[in-house]
Short mmCIF file of C-alpha atoms and ligand atoms in Angstrom, two decimals:
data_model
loop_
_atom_site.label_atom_id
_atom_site.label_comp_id
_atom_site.label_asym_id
_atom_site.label_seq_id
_atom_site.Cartn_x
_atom_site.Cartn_y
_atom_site.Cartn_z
CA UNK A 29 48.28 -25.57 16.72
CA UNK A 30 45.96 -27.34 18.97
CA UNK A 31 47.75 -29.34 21.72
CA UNK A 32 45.12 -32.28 20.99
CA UNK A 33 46.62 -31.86 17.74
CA UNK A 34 50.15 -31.80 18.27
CA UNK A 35 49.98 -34.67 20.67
CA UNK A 36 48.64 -36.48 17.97
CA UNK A 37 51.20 -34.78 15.26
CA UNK A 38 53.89 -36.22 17.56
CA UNK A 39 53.18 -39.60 18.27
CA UNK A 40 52.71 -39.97 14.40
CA UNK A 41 56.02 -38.59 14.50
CA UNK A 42 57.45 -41.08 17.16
CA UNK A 43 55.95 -44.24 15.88
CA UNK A 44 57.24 -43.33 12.24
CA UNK A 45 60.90 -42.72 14.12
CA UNK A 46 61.24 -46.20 15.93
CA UNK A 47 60.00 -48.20 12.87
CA UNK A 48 62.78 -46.57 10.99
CA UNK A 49 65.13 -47.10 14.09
CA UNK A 50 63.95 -50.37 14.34
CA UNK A 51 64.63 -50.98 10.59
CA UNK A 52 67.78 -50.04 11.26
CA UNK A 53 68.77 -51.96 13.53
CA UNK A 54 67.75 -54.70 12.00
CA UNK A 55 69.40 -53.67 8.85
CA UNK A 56 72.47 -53.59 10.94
CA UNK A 57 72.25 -57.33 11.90
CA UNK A 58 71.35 -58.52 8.44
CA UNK A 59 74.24 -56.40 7.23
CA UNK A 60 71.95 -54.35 4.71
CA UNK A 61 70.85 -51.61 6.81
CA UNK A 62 70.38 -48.98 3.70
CA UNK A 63 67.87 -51.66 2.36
CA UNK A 64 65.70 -52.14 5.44
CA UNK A 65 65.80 -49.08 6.30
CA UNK A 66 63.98 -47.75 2.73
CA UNK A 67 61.44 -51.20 2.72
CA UNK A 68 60.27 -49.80 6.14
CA UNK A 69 60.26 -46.30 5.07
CA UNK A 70 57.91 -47.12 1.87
CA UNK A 71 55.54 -49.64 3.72
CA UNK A 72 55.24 -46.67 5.90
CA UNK A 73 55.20 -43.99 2.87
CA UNK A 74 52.18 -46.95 1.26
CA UNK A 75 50.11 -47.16 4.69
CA UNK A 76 50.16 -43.42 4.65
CA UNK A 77 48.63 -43.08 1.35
CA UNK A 78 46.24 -46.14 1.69
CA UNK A 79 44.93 -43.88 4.68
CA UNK A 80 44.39 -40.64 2.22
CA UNK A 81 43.53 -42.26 0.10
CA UNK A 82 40.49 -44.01 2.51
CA UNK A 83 39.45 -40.60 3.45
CA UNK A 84 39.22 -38.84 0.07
CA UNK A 85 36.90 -42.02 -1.10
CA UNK A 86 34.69 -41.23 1.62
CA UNK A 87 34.94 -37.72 1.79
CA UNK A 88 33.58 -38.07 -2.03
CA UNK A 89 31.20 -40.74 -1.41
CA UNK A 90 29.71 -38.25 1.40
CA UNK A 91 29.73 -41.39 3.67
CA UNK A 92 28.71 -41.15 7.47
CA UNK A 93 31.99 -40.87 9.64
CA UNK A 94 32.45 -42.87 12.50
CA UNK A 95 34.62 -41.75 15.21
CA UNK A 96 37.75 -42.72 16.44
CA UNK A 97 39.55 -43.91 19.57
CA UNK A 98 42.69 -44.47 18.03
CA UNK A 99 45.96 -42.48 18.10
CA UNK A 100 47.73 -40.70 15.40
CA UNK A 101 47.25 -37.96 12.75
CA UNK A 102 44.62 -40.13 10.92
CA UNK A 103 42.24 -41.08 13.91
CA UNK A 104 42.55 -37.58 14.80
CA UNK A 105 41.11 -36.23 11.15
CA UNK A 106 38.70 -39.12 11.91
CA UNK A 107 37.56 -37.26 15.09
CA UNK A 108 37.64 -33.93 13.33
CA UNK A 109 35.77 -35.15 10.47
CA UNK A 110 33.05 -36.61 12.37
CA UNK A 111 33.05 -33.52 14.40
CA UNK A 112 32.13 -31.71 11.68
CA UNK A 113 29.75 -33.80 9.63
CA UNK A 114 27.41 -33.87 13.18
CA UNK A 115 27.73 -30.37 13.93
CA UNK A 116 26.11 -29.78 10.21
CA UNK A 117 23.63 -32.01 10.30
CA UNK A 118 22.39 -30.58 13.66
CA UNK A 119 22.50 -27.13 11.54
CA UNK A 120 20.91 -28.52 9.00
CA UNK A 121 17.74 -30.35 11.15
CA UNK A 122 17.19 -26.77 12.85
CA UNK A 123 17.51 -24.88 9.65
CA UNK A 124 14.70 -27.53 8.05
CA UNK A 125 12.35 -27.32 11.02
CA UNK A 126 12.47 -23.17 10.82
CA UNK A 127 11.85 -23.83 7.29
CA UNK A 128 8.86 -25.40 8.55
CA UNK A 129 7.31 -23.76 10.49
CA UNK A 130 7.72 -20.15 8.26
CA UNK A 131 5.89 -22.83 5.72
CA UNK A 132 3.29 -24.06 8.15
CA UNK A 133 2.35 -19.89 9.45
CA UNK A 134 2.20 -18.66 5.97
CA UNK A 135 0.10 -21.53 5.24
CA UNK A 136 -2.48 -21.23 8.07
CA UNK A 137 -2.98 -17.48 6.87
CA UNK A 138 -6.22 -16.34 6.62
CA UNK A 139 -5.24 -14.61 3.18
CA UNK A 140 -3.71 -16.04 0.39
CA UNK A 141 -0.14 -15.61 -0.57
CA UNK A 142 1.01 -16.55 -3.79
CA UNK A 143 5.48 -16.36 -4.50
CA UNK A 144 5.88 -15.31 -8.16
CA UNK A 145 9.03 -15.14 -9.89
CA UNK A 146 9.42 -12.01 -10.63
CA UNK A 147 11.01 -12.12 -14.43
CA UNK A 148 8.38 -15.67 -16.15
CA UNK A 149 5.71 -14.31 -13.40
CA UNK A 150 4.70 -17.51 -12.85
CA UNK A 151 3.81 -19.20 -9.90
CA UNK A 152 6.46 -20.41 -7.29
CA UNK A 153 4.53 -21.40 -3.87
CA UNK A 154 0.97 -20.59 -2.50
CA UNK A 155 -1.18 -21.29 0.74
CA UNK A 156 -3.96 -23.09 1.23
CA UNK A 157 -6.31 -19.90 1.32
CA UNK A 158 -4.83 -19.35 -2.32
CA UNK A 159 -6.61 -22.85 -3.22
CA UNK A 160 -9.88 -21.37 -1.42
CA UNK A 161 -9.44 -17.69 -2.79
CA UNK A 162 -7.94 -17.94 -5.64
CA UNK A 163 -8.52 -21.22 -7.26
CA UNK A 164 -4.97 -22.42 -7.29
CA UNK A 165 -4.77 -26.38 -6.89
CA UNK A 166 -1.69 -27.91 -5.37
CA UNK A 167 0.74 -29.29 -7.14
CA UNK A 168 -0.75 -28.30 -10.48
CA UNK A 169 -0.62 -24.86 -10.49
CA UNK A 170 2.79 -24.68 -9.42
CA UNK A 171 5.28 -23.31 -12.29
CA UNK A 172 1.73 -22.13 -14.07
CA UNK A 173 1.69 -18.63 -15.59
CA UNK A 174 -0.12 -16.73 -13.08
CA UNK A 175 -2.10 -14.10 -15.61
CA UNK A 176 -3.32 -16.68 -17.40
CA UNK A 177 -4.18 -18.88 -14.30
CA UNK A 178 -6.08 -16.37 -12.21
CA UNK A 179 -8.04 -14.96 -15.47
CA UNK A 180 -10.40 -12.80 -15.22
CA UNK A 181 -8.66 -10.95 -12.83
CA UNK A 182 -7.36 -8.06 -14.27
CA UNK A 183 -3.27 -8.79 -13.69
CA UNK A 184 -1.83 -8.37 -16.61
CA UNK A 185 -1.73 -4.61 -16.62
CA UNK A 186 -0.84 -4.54 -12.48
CA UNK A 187 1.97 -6.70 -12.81
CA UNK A 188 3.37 -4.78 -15.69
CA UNK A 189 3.22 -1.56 -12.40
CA UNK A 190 5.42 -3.78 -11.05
CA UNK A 191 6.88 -2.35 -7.34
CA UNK A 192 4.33 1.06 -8.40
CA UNK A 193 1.12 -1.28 -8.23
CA UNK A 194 -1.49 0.34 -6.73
CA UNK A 195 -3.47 -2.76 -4.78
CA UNK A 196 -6.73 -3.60 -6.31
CA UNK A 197 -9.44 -2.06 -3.48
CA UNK A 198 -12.23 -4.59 -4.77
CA UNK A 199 -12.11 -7.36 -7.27
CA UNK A 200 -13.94 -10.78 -7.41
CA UNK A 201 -12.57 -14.36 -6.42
CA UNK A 202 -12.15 -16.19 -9.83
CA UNK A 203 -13.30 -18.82 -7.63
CA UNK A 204 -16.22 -17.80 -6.49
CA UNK A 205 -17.77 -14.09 -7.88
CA UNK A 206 -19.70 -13.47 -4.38
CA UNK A 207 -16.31 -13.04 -2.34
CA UNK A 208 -14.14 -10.05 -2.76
CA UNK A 209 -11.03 -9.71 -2.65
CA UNK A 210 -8.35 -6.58 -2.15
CA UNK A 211 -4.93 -7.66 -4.34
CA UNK A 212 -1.57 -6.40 -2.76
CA UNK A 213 1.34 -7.02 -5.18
CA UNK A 214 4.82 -7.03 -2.66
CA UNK A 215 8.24 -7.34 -4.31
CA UNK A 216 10.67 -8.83 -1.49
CA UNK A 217 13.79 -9.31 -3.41
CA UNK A 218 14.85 -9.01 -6.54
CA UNK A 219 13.22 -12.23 -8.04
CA UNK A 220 10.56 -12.38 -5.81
CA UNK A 221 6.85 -10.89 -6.05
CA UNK A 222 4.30 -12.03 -3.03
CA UNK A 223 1.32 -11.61 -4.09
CA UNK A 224 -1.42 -10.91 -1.28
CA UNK A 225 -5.42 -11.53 -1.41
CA UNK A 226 -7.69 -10.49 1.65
CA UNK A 227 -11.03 -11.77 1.49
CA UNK A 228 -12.91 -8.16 2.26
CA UNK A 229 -16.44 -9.09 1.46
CA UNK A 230 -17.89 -8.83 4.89
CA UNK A 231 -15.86 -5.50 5.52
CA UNK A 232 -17.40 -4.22 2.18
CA UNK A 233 -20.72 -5.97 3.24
CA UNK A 234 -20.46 -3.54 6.42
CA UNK A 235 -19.37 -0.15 4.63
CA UNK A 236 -22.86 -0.76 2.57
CA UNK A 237 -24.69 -1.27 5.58
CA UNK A 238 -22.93 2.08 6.92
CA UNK A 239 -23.49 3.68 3.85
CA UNK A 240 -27.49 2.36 3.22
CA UNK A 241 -27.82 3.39 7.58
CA UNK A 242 -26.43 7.37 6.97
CA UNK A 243 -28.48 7.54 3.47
CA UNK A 244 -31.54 6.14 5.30
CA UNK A 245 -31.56 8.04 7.98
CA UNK A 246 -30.49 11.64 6.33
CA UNK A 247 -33.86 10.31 4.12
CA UNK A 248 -35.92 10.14 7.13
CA UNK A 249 -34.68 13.18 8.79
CA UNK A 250 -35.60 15.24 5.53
CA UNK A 251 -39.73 14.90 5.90
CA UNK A 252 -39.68 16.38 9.43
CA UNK A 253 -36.81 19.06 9.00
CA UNK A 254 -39.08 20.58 5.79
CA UNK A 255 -42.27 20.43 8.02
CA UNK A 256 -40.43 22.51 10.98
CA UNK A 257 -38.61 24.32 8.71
CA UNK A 258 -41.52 25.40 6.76
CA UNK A 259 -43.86 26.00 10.06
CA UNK A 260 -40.50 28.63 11.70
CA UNK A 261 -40.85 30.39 7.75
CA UNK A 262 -43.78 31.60 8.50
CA UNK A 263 -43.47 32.91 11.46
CA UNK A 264 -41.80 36.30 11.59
CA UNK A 265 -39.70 37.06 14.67
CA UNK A 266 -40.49 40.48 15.00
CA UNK A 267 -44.33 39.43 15.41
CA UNK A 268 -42.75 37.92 18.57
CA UNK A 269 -40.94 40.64 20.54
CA UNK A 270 -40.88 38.35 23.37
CA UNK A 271 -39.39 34.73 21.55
CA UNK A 272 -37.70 37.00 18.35
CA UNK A 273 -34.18 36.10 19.27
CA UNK A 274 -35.14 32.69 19.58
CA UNK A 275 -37.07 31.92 16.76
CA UNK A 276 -33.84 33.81 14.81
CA UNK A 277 -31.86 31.13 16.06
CA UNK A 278 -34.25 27.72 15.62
CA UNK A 279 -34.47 28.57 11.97
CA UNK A 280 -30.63 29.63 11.60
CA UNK A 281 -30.24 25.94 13.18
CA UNK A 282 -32.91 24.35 10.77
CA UNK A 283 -31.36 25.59 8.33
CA UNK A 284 -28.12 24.37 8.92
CA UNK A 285 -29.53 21.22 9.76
CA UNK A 286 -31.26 20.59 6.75
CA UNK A 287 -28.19 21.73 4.79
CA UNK A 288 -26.28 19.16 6.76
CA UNK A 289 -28.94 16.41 5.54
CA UNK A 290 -28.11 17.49 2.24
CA UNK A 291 -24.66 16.87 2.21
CA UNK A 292 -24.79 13.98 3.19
CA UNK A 293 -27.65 12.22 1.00
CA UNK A 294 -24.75 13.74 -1.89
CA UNK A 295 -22.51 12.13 -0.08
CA UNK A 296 -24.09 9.04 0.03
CA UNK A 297 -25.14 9.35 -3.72
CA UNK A 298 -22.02 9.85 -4.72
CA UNK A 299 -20.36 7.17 -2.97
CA UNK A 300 -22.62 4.39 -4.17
CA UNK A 301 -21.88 5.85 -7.74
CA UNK A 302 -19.23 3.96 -9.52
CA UNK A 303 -18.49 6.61 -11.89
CA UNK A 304 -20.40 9.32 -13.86
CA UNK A 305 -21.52 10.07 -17.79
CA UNK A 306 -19.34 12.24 -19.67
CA UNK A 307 -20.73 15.44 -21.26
CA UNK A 308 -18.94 18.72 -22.42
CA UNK A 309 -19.26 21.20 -19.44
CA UNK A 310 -18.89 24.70 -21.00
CA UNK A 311 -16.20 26.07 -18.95
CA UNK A 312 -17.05 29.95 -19.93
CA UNK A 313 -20.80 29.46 -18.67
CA UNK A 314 -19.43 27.47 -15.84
CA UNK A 315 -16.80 30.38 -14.95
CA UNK A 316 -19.62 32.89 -14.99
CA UNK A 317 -22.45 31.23 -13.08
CA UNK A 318 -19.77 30.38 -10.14
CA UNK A 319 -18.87 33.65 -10.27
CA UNK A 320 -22.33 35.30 -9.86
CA UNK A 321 -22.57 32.83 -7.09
CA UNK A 322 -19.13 34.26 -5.39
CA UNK A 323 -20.43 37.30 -5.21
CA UNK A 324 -23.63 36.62 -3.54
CA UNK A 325 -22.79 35.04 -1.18
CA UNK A 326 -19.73 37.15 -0.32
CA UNK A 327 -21.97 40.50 -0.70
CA UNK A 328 -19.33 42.83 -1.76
CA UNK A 329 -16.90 41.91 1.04
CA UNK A 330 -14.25 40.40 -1.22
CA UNK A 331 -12.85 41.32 -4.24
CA UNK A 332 -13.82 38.22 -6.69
CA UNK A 333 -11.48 37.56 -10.50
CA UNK A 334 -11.91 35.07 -12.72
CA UNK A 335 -9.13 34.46 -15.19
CA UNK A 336 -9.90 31.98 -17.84
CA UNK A 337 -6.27 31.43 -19.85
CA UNK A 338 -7.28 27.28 -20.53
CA UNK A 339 -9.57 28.28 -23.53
CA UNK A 340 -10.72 24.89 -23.19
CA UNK A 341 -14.08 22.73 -21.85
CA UNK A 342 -13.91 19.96 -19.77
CA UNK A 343 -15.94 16.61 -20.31
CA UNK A 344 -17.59 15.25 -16.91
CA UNK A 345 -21.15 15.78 -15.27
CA UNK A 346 -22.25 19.81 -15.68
CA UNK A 347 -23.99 19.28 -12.12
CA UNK A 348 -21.15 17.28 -9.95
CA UNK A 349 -18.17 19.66 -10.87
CA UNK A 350 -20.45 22.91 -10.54
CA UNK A 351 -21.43 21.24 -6.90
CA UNK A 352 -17.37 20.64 -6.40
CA UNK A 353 -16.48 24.46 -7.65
CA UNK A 354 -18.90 26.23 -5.66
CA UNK A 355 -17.77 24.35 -2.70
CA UNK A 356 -14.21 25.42 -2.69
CA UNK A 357 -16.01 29.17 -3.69
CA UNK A 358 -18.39 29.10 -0.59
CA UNK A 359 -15.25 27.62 1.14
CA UNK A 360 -12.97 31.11 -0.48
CA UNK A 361 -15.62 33.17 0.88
CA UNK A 362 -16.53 31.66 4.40
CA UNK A 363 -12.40 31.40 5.34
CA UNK A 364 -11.03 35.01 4.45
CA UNK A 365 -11.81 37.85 6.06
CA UNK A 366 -13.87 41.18 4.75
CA UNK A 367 -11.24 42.86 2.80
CA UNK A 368 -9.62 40.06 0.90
CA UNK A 369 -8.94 38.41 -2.62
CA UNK A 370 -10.33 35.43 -3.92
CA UNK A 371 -9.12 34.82 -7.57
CA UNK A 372 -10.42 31.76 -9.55
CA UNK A 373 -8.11 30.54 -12.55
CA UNK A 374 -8.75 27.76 -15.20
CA UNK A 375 -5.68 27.31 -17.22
CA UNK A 376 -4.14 24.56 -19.06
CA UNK A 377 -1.72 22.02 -17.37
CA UNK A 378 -0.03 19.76 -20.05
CA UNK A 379 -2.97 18.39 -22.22
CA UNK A 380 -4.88 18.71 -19.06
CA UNK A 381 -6.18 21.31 -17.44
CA UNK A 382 -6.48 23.10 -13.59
CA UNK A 383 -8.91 24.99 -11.78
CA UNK A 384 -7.73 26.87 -8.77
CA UNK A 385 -9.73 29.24 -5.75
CA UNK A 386 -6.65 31.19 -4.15
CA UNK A 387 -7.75 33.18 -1.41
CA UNK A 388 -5.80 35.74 0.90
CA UNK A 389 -7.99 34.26 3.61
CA UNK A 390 -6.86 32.43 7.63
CA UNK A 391 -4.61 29.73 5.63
CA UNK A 392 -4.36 26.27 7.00
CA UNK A 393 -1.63 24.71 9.36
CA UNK A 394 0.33 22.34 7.76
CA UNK A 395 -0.66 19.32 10.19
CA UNK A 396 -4.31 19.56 9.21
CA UNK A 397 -3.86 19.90 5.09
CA UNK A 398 -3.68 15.74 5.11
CA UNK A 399 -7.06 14.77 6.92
CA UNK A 400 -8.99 18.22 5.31
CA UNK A 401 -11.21 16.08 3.28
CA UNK A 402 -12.09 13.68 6.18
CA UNK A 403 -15.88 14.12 6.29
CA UNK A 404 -16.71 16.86 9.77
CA UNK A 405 -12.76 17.74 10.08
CA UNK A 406 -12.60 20.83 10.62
CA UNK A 407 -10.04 22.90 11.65
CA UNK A 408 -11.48 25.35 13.45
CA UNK A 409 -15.00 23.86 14.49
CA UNK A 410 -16.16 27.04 15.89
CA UNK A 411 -15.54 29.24 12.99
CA UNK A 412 -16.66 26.95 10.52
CA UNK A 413 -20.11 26.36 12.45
CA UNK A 414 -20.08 30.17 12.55
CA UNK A 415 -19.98 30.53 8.91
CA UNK A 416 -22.34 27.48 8.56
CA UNK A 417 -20.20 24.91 7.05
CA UNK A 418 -21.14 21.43 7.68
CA UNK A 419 -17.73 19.85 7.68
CA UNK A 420 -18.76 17.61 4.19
CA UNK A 421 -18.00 20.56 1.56
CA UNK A 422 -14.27 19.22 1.01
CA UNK A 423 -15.19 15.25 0.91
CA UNK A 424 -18.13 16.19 -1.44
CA UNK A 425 -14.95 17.72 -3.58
CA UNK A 426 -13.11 15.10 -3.09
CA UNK A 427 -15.67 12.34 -3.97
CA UNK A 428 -16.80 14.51 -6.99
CA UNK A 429 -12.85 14.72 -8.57
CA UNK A 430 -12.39 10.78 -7.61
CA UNK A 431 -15.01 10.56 -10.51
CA UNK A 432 -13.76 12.24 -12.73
CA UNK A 433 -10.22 10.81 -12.22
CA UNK A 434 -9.18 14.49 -11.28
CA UNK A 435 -6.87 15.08 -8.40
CA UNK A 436 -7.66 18.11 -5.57
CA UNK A 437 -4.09 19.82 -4.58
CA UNK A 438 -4.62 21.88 -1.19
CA UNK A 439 -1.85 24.79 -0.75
CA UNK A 440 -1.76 27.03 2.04
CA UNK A 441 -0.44 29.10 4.48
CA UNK A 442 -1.27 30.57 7.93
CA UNK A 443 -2.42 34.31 7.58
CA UNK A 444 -1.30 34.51 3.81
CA UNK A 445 -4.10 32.19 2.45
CA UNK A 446 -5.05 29.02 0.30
CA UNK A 447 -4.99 27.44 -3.21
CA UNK A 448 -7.39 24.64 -3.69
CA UNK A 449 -6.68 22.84 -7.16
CA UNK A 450 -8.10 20.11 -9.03
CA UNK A 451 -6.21 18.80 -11.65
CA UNK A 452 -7.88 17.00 -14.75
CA UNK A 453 -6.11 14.93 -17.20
CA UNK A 454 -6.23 15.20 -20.88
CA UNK A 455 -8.34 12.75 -21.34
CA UNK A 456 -11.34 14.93 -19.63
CA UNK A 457 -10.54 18.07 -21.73
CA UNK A 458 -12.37 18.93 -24.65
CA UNK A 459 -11.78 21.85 -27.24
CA UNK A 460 -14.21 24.69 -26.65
CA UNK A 461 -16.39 25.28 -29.55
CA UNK A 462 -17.18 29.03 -29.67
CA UNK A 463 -16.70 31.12 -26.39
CA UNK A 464 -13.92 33.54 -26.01
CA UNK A 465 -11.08 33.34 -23.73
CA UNK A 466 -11.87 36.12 -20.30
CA UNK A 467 -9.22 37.81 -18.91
CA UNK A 468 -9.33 38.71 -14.77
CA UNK A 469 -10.33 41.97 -15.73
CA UNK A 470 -13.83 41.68 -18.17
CA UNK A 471 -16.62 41.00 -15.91
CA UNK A 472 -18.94 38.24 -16.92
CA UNK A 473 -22.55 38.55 -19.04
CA UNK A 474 -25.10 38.43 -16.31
P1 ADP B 739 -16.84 23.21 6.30
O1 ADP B 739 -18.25 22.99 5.92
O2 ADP B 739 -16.58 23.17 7.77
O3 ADP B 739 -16.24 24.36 5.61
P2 ADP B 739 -15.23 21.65 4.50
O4 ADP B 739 -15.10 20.17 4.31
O5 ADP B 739 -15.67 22.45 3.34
O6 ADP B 739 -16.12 21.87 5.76
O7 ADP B 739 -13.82 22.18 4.96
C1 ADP B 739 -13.13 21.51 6.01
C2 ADP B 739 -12.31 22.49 6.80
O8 ADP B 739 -11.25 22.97 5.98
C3 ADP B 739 -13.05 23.74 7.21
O9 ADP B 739 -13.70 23.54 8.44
C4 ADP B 739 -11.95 24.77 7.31
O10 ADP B 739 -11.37 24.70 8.59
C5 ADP B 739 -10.94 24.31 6.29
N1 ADP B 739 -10.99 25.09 5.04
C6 ADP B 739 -11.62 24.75 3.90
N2 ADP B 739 -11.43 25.67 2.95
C7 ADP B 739 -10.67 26.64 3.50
C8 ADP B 739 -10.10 27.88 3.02
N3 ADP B 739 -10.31 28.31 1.79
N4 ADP B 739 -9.34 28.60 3.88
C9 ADP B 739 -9.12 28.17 5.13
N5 ADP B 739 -9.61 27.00 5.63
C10 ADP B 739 -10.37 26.26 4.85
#
């Protein structure tokens, strides 16, 4: 026990004893000590409970306590009382002003934030750039269903994904159709959505400047690389015997130079394309052709199998996914040495369906497999400038699947080789009408 507290504890004590004593004694002059002793025993028993009973009044009418100088149990619960009730409010003031100022940041946030509730998905709390982004008006919108509220964005299907939303890259402001916005959906507990809207229109303003700059230019460069090119055609090194070696290597460079321009004017093309018209692509024709291809540019130096088990077509553009095939091919043949296999395999994956260049080539470290279809990584620079690669085949690939909502899986190994994969969905499979199924063995029609 406190010794504030037992202080107090006895001199309760003490003043209860000599008012009894006192009783007593004057019970004893009267003659009827039993009786005065039990009148001042219940006036003190009453003042007692007149006390409790003052406190439980205010303790339920949440009054402000005063504090106490008096003695006694009761001035002391006073003191305690008041103690406490100031020592909360001081809690409470700082717990309010944190309150605040988290309010008055997430507020003065460039982006908008919008609190849903996570089960009605209807608005809780939003920022003032969710009034400029988003349209929502203060104190109308709050409690409002927030699919219907931010129509047409396209929500309803996103917040159905739930904690697997993918954000939405690129949408437009049902405010205002000229700003973009990129939608990240954020479950913080398990009520609680925030929903997050960055205004990207000037980054997306700049990636089209990038983009129109690198098309432009590869444009531009394309006149004069033909003209030099053509003008080092037609002259014939050995004509030369002086310059030969030379002139050997100024067209081996213009060469890869113009393929380099190439790449990226499909690059460009097929970044500015927002997706691409669906026709059957005869897989059997498709097989063949790529193989032909394989094997001239690998001039007998690999052993090249196709093995066609899908017995299936797939729907997308004939040109794009020839372009994305050849490229992991070309890839096959540049990256394993004289000697090796390269096998190519279409075969059926679910209702999709997969087509896969293995190769017993170099392999890739682990480390680089992530950034591979960064535009010029490389991950050898030498040897792939030796074997003229321009550092673009794998995002052309990439680009070229992101179309066709395929998916490229890259499997390798140092020394043992690679698998590159791309992975269509059902919905980009079509029956094949009348070719036959080819086994590794038959060798194309030429
Ligand atoms: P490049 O024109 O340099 O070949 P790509 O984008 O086609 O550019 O490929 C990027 C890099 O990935 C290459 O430089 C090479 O290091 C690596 N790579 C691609 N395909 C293979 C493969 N089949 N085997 C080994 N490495 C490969």
């Amino acid at each position: 026990m406190p010794r504030q507290f037992r202080s107090a504890w006895l001199k309760t004590l003490a003043t209860v004893a000599v008012l009894l004593l006192l009783a007593g004694l004057l019970g004893t002059w009267t003659g009827h000590p039993a009786l005065c002793v039990a009148v001042a025993a219940l006036l003190v028993l009453t003042w007692h409970y007149w006390r409790l009973r003052q406190v439980l009044l205010r303790l339920t009418a949440r009054q402000r306590w005063e504090t106490s100088n008096g003695v006694g149990v009761w001035n002391e619960l006073d003191r305690l009382l008041y103690r406490n009730q100031q020592e909360m409010r001081v809690r409470k003031r700082r717990l309010i002003e944190m309150l605040r100022s988290y309010r008055a940041a997430a507020a003065a946030l460039p982006d908008a934030v919008v609190v849903v509730d996570r089960n009605t998905q209807r608005v809780q709390w939003f920022n003032e750039a969710a009034t400029s982004l988003l349209g929502l008006q203060h104190p109308a919108d709050m409690g409002a269903a927030l699919v219907e509220r931010l129509q047409p964005l396209p929500l309803a299907h996103w917040l159905a994904g739930g904690r697997n939303a993918e954000p939405i890259l690129d949408a437009n402001s049902p405010v205002d159709p000229g700003i973009r916005l990129h939608l990240r959906l954020i479950p913080y507990s398990d009520h609680h959505w925030l929903l997050v809207a960055r205004d990207v229109t000037k980054l997306l303003h700049l990636e089209q400047v990038r983009r129109d700059f690198v098309a432009n230019v590869s444009h531009e460069l394309r006149t004069p690389l033909t003209v030099v090119h053509g003008y080092l055609d037609m002259m014939d090194p050995e004509d030369f015997p002086d310059t030969g070696p030379m002139l050997s290597e100024m067209r081996k460079q213009s060469q890869r130079m113009a393929q380099l321009v190439e790449d990226l004017l499909t690059l460009s093309r097929l970044e500015s394309q927002q997706h691409t018209e669906l026709e059957t692509v005869a897989m059997t024709s498709m097989l063949a052709s790529l193989k032909r291809e394989a094997e001239a540019h690998s001039q007998g130096r690999h052993t090249i199998t196709v093995e066609d088990q899908a017995g299936v077509d797939l729907a997308g553009s004939n040109k794009e996914l020839h372009s994305a095939f050849s490229n992991l091919l070309t890839n096959a043949v540049r990256y394993t040495p004289a000697g090796g296999r390269i096998s190519l395999t279409f075969a059926r994956e679910g209702k999709g369906a997969v087509l896969a260049v293995t190769d017993t080539g170099y392999g890739i470290p682990a480390n680089h497999l992530p950034r591979l279809t960064e535009r010029f990584y490389r991950v050898s620079s030498s040897r792939s400038r030796e074997s003229g690669g321009t550092g673009l085949g794998l995002s052309i690939v990439k680009h070229i699947l992101g179309l066709h909502q395929a998916r490229l899986e890259i499997r390798s190994e140092v020394g043992q080789g690679s698998t590159f994969a791309c992975h269509f969905d059902a919905e980009h499979v079509r029956p094949r009408s009348n070719s036959p199924s080819i086994s590794s063995t038959e060798d194309f029609p030429a």
